[in-house]
C-alpha atoms as one frame of an Amber mdcrd trajectory, in Angstrom:
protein
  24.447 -55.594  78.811  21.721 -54.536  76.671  23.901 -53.336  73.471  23.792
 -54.365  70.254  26.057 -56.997  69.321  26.206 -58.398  65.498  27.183 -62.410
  65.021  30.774 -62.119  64.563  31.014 -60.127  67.764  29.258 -63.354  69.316
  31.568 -65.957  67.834  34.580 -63.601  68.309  33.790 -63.757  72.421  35.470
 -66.290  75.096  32.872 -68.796  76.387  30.394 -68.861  73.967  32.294 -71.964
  72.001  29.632 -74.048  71.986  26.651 -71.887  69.724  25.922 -70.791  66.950
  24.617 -67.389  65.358  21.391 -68.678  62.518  18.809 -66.587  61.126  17.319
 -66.421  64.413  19.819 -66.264  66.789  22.268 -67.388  68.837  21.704 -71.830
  69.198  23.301 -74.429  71.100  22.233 -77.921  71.420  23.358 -80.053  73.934
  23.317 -83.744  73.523  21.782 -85.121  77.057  21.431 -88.822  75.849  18.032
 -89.124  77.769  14.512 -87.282  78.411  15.269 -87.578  81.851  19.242 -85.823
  81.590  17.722 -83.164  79.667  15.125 -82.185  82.136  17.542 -82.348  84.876
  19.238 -79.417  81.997  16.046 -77.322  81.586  15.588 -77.482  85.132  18.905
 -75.777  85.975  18.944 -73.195  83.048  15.485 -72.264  84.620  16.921 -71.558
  88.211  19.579 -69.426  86.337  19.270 -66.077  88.191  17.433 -62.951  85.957
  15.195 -65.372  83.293  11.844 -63.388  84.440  13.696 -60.170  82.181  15.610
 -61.738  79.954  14.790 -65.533  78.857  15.808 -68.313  76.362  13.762 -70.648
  74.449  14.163 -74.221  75.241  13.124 -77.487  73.270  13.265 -80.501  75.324
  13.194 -83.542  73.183  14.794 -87.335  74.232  18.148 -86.880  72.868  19.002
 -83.511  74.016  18.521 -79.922  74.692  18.144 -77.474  72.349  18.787 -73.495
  73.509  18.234 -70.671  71.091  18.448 -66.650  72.275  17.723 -63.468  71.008
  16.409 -60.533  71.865  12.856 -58.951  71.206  11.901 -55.497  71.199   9.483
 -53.378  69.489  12.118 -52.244  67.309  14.839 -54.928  67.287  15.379 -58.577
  66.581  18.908 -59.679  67.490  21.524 -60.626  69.587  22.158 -57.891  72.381
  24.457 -58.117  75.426  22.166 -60.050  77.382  22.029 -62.660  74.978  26.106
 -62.961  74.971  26.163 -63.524  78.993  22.947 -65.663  78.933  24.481 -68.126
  76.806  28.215 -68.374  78.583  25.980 -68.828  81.567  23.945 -71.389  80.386
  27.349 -73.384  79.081  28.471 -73.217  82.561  25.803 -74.590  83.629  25.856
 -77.634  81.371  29.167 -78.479  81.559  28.966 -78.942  85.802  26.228 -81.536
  84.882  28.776 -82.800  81.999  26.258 -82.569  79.106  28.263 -82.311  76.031
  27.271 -79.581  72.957  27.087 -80.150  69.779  27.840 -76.775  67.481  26.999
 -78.989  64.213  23.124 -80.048  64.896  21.745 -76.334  64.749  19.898 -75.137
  62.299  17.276 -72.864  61.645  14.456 -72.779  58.595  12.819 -69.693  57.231
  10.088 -69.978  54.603  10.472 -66.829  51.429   8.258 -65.525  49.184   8.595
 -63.421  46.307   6.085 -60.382  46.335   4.895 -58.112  44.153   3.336 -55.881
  46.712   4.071 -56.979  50.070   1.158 -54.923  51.872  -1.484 -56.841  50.268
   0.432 -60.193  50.343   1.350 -60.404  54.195  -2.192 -60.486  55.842  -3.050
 -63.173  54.663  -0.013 -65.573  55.629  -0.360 -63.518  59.019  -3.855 -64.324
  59.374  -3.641 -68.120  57.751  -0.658 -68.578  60.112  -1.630 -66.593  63.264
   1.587 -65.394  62.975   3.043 -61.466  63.970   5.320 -59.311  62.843   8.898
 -59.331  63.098  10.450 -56.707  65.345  10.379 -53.628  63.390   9.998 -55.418
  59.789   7.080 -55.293  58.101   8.174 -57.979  55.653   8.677 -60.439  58.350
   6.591 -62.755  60.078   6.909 -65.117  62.762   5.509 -67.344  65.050   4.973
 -66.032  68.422   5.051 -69.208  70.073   8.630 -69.306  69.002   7.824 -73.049
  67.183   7.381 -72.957  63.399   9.931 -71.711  60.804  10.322 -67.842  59.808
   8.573 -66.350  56.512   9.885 -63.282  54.690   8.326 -62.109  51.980  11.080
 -60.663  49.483  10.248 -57.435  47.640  10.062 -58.641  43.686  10.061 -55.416
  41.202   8.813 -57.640  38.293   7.334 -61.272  37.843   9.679 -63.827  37.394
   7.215 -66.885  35.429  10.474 -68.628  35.197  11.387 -69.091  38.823   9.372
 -70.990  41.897   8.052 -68.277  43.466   8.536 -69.763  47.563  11.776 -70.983
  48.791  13.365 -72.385  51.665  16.023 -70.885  53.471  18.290 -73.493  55.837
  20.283 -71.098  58.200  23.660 -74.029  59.458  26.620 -73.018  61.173  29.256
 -71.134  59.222  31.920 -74.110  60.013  28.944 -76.684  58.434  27.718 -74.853
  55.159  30.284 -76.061  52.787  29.359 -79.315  53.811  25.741 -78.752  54.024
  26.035 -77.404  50.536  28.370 -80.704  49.383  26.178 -82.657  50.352  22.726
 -81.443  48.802  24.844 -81.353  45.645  25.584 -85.097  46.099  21.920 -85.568
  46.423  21.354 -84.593  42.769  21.164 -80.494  43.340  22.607 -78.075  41.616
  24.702 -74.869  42.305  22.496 -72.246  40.702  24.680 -69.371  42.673  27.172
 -68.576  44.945  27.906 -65.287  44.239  27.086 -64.078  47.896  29.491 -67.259
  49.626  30.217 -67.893  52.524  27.490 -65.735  53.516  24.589 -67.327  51.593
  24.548 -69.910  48.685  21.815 -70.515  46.130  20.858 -74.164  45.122  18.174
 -76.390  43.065  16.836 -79.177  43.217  16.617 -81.110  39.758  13.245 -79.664
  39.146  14.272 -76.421  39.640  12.489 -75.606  43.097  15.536 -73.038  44.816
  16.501 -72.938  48.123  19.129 -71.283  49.912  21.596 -72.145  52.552  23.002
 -69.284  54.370  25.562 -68.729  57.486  26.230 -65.410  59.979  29.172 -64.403
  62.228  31.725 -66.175  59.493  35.887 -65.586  60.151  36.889 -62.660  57.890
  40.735 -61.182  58.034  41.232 -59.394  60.716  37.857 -59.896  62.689  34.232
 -61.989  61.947  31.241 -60.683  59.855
């Protein structure tokens, strides 16, 4: 169960219904109403047989659960497998204690900066952080308590004075960008981009500051992305 599986392959699978492939992996949340529901939740995903290999992260908060999985080696970071029976498992799980999910409340946040030369940029985010690596990617960095939001630094091959040099990227379900994007439009943005839709769209605020909101695992013809 260990094999690599890209997002469409997730959404494309029976059971899994409920989550979503982000930027950092497969997400459900499921709306327990009450601290007290949810814990009754985390308490059964945790007797789920096999967690001491192969475990999610969960964020208990009063309204509900949320469940995010992926899979961490020393040369990978993404959905295996594993993570596909993990998460039909843990939907199981939550519909025998009839806690509903909610595929449109996930989302993810990752943090990008433009760099001139990576190397000498990246310690000191790591360091100001206390963040690590990313599996395998030196221009990635994360938080290894699995809490705060992604940064990547992207490789720039000349300065761009015109641009904001950080922006935010807002990874939403494939089925919610349009609507994400709609709606930040409404709020006075601006489409500075969508050359790279449904996969990733390029916005602005009306200063100018960019961000981006971007999808994986969309419906293509004949199969998913």
């Amino acid at each position: 169960m260990s094999e690599r599986i890209t997002p469409g392959q997730f959404h494309a699978a029976a059971g899994v219904e409920e989550w979503r492939v982000l930027g950092e992996g497969a997400c459900a949340w499921f709306r327990t109403g009450s601290f007290a529901a949810g814990a009754r939740l985390v308490r059964a995903i945790g007797e789920l047989p096999g967690l001491d290999d192969h475990h999610p992260d969960v964020d208990l908060r009063h309204g509900g659960v949320a469940v995010r999985l992926i899979t961490l080696t020393s040369d990978y970071y993404g959905l295996t497998g594993r993570d596909l029976e993990l998460a039909r498992r843990i939907s199981a799980v939550a519909r025998e204690l009839g806690v509903p999910a909610d595929p449109s409340a996930v989302q993810t946040v990752q943090v990008t900066i433009d760099a001139l030369v990576g190397p000498e940029v990246t310690p000191f985010w790591r360091a100001l952080l206390g963040y690590v690596h990313r599996a395998g990617s030196p221009e990635d960095l994360v938080d290894p308590r699995g809490r705060g939001p992604a940064f990547w630094f992207q490789a720039m091959d000349a300065p761009r004075p015109q641009r904001n040099r950080v922006h935010v990227d807002v990874w939403v379900p494939y089925d919610q960008a349009e609507a994400r994007v709609a709606a930040a439009l409404a709020a006075g943005g601006r489409l500075v981009s969508d050359a790279d839709a449904p996969s990733n769209w390029v916005l602005a605020d009306p200063e100018g500051n960019e961000a981006c909101v971007g999808t994986a695992g969309w419906p293509v013809a004949g199969g998913a992305a």
